[in-house]
Coordinates of C-alpha atoms in Angstrom, one line a residue:
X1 CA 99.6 116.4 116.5
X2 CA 101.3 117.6 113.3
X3 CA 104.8 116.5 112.7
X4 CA 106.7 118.9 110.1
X5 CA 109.4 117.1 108.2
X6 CA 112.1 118.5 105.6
X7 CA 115.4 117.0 104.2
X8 CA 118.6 118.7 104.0
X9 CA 121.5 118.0 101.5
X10 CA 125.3 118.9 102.1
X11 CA 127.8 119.1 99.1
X12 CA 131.1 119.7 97.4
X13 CA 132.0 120.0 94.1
X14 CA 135.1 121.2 91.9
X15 CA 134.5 123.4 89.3
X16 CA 136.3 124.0 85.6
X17 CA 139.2 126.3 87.2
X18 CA 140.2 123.9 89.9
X19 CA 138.1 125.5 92.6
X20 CA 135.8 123.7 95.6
X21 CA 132.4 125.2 96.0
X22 CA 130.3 124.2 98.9
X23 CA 127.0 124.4 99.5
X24 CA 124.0 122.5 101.8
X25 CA 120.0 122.9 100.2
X26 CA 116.6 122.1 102.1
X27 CA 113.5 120.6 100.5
X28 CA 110.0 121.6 100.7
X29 CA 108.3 121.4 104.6
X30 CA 105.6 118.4 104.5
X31 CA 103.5 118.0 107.8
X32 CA 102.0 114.5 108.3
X33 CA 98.8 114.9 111.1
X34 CA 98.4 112.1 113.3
X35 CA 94.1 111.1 113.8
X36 CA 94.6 109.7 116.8
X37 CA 95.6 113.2 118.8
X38 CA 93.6 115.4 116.2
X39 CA 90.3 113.3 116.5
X40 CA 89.2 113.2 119.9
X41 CA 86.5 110.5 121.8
X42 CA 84.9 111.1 124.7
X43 CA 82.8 109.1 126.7
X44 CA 80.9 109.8 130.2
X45 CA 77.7 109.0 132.3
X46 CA 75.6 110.2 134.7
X47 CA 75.9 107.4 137.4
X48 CA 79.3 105.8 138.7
X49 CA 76.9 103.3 140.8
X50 CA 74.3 100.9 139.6
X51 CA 71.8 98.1 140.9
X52 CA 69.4 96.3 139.0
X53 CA 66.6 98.5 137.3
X54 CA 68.6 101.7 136.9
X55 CA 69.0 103.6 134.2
X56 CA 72.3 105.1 132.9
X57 CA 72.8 108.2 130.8
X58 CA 76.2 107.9 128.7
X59 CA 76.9 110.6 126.3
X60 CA 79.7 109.8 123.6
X61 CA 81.6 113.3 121.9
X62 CA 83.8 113.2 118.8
X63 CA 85.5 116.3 117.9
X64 CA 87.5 116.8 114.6
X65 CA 90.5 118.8 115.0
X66 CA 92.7 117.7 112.3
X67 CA 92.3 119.4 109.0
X68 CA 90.7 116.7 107.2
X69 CA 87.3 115.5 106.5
X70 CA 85.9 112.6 108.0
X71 CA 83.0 110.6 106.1
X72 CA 81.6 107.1 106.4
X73 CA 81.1 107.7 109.9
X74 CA 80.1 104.1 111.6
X75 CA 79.1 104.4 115.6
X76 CA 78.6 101.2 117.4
X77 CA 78.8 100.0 121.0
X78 CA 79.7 96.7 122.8
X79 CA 76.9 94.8 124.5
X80 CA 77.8 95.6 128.4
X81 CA 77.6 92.0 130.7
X82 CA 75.0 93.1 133.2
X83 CA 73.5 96.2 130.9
X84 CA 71.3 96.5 128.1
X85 CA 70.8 99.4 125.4
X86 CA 66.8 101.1 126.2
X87 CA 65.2 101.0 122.6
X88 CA 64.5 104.4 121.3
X89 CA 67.0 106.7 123.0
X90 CA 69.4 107.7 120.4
X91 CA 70.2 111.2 120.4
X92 CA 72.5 113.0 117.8
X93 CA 73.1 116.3 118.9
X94 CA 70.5 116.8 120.9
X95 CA 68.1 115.6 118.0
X96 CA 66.1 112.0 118.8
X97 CA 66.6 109.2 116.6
X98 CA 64.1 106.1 117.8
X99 CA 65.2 103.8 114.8
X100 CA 69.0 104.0 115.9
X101 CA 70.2 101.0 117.4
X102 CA 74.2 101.7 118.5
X103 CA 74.8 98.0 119.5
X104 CA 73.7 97.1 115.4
X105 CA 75.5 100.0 114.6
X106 CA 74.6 103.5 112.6
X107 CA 76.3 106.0 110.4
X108 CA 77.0 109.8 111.1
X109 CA 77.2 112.5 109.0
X110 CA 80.4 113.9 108.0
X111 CA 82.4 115.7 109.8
X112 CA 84.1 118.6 108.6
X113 CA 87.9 120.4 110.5
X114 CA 86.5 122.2 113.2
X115 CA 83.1 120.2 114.0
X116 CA 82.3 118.0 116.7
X117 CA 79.2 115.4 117.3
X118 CA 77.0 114.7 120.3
X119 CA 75.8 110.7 120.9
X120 CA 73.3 110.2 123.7
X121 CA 71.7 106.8 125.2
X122 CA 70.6 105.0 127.6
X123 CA 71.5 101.7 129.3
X124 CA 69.6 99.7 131.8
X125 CA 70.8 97.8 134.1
X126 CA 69.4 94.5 133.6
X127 CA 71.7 91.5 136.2
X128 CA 74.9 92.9 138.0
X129 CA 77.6 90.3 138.2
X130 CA 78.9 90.3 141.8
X131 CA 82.2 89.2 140.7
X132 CA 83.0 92.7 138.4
X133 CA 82.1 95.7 137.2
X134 CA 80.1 96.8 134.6
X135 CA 82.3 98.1 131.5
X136 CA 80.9 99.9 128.6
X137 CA 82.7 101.5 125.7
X138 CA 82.3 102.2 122.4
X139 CA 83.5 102.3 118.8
X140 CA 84.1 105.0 116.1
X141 CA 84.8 103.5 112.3
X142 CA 85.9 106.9 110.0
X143 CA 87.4 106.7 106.4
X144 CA 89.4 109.4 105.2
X145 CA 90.0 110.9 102.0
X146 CA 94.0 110.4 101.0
X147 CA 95.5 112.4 98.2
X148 CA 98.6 110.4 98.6
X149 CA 97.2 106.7 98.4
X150 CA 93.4 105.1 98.1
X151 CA 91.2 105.8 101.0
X152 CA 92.3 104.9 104.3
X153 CA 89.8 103.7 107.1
X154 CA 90.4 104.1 110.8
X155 CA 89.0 101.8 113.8
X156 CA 89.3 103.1 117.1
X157 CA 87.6 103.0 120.7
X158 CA 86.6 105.5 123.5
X159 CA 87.9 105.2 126.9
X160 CA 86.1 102.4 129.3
X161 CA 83.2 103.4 131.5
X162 CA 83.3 101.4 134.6
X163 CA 80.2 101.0 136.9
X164 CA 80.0 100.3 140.3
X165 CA 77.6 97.4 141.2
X166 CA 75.4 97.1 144.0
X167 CA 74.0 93.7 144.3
X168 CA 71.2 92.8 147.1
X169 CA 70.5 89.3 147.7
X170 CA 67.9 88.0 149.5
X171 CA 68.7 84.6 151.6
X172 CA 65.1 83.6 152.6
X173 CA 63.3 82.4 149.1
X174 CA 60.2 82.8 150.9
X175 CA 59.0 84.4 154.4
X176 CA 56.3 84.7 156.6
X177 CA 55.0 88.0 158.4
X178 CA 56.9 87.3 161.6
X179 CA 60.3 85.8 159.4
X180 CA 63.6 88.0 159.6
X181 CA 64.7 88.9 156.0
X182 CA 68.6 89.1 155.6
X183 CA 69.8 90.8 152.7
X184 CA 73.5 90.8 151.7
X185 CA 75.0 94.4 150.1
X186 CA 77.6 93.6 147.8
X187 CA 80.1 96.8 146.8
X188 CA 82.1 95.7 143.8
X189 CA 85.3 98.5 142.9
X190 CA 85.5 99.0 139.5
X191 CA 89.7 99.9 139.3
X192 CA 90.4 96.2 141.1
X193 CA 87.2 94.2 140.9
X194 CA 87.4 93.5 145.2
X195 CA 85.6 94.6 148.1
X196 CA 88.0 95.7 150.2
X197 CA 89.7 99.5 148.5
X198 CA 87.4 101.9 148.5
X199 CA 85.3 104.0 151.1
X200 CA 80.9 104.0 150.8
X201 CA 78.1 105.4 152.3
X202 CA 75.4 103.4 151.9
X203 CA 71.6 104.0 152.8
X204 CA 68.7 101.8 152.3
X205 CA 65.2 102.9 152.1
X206 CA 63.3 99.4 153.0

């Protein structure tokens, strides 16, 4: 979003011979860009359900659209409850980087008006909580280079992710050939955090 802006200025005055002029005069147009519109975060991932073991695909995209160029580029991510980052699986448009670690935190390269950037990486799904969802988001740290004042820095965060758990508990501890094995499927809605709002079909290989 760019917001133009320009003063105007209304006057009389009486000159020498007794006469009123009149006259109204503009400044110059300045335009003040606002980040948060012109930079854009996106964040998305391959599964919307989860149970313990699974892996999750989540692919972040910052896109520079303001006219400005965006340097000291920090990415970094929240450690999910329930999820942890898989070692290794950084990519950066498309390119690997094992010795990234987004929940320490790594820098980008700068991003130029027009240009975008691609993070990839995996979670694992390591203990659903049967009383919530997973969340996962993450953070994007940019300075910019102001003519008018020192160099500002921004701090802001994508949307939320929000998974689906799927939580099978066993109630025998221990069983025998002939033993019945009850197992309890817990479906956990990630808008409301109940059991009750939302429709499933649910299949069980065992």
């Amino acid at each position: 979003m760019i917001i133009p802006n320009k003063s105007y200025v209304s006057y009389n005055s009486i000159m020498p011979n007794g006469e009123t002029y009149s006259d109204r005069i503009e400044s110059n147009l300045v335009t003040t860009e606002i980040l948060s519109y012109l930079v854009t975060k996106t964040i998305h991932s391959d599964k919307t359900s989860v149970n313990v073991g699974d892996y999750i695909r989540v692919t972040t995209t910052i896109t520079n659209r303001s006219s400005a160029k965006l340097m000291d580029i920090l990415f970094t991510i929240a450690q999910s409850s329930g999820a942890a980052y898989v070692d290794g699986s950084v990519k950066i448009n498309g390119n690997a980087h094992p010795s990234y670690h987004p929940v320490k935190g790594f820098t980008l390269p700068e991003l130029y008006a027009g240009e975008e950037i691609v993070i990839e990486y995996q979670l694992k799904v390591i203990s659903p909580i049967a009383t919530k969802a997973i969340t996962h988001y993450a953070t994007f740290k940019y300075g910019l280079n102001n003519t008018a004042k020192n160099d500002v820095t921004f701090l802001e965060n994508t949307d939320r992710l929000s998974f689906k758990v799927i939580s099978k508990q066993q109630v025998l501890p221990a069983f025998s050939k002939s033993s019945k094995v009850y197992y309890t499927i817990i479906y956990i809605c990630p808008c409301c955090n109940c059991c009750e709002c939302c429709d499933y079909c649910h299949y069980d290989n065992i």
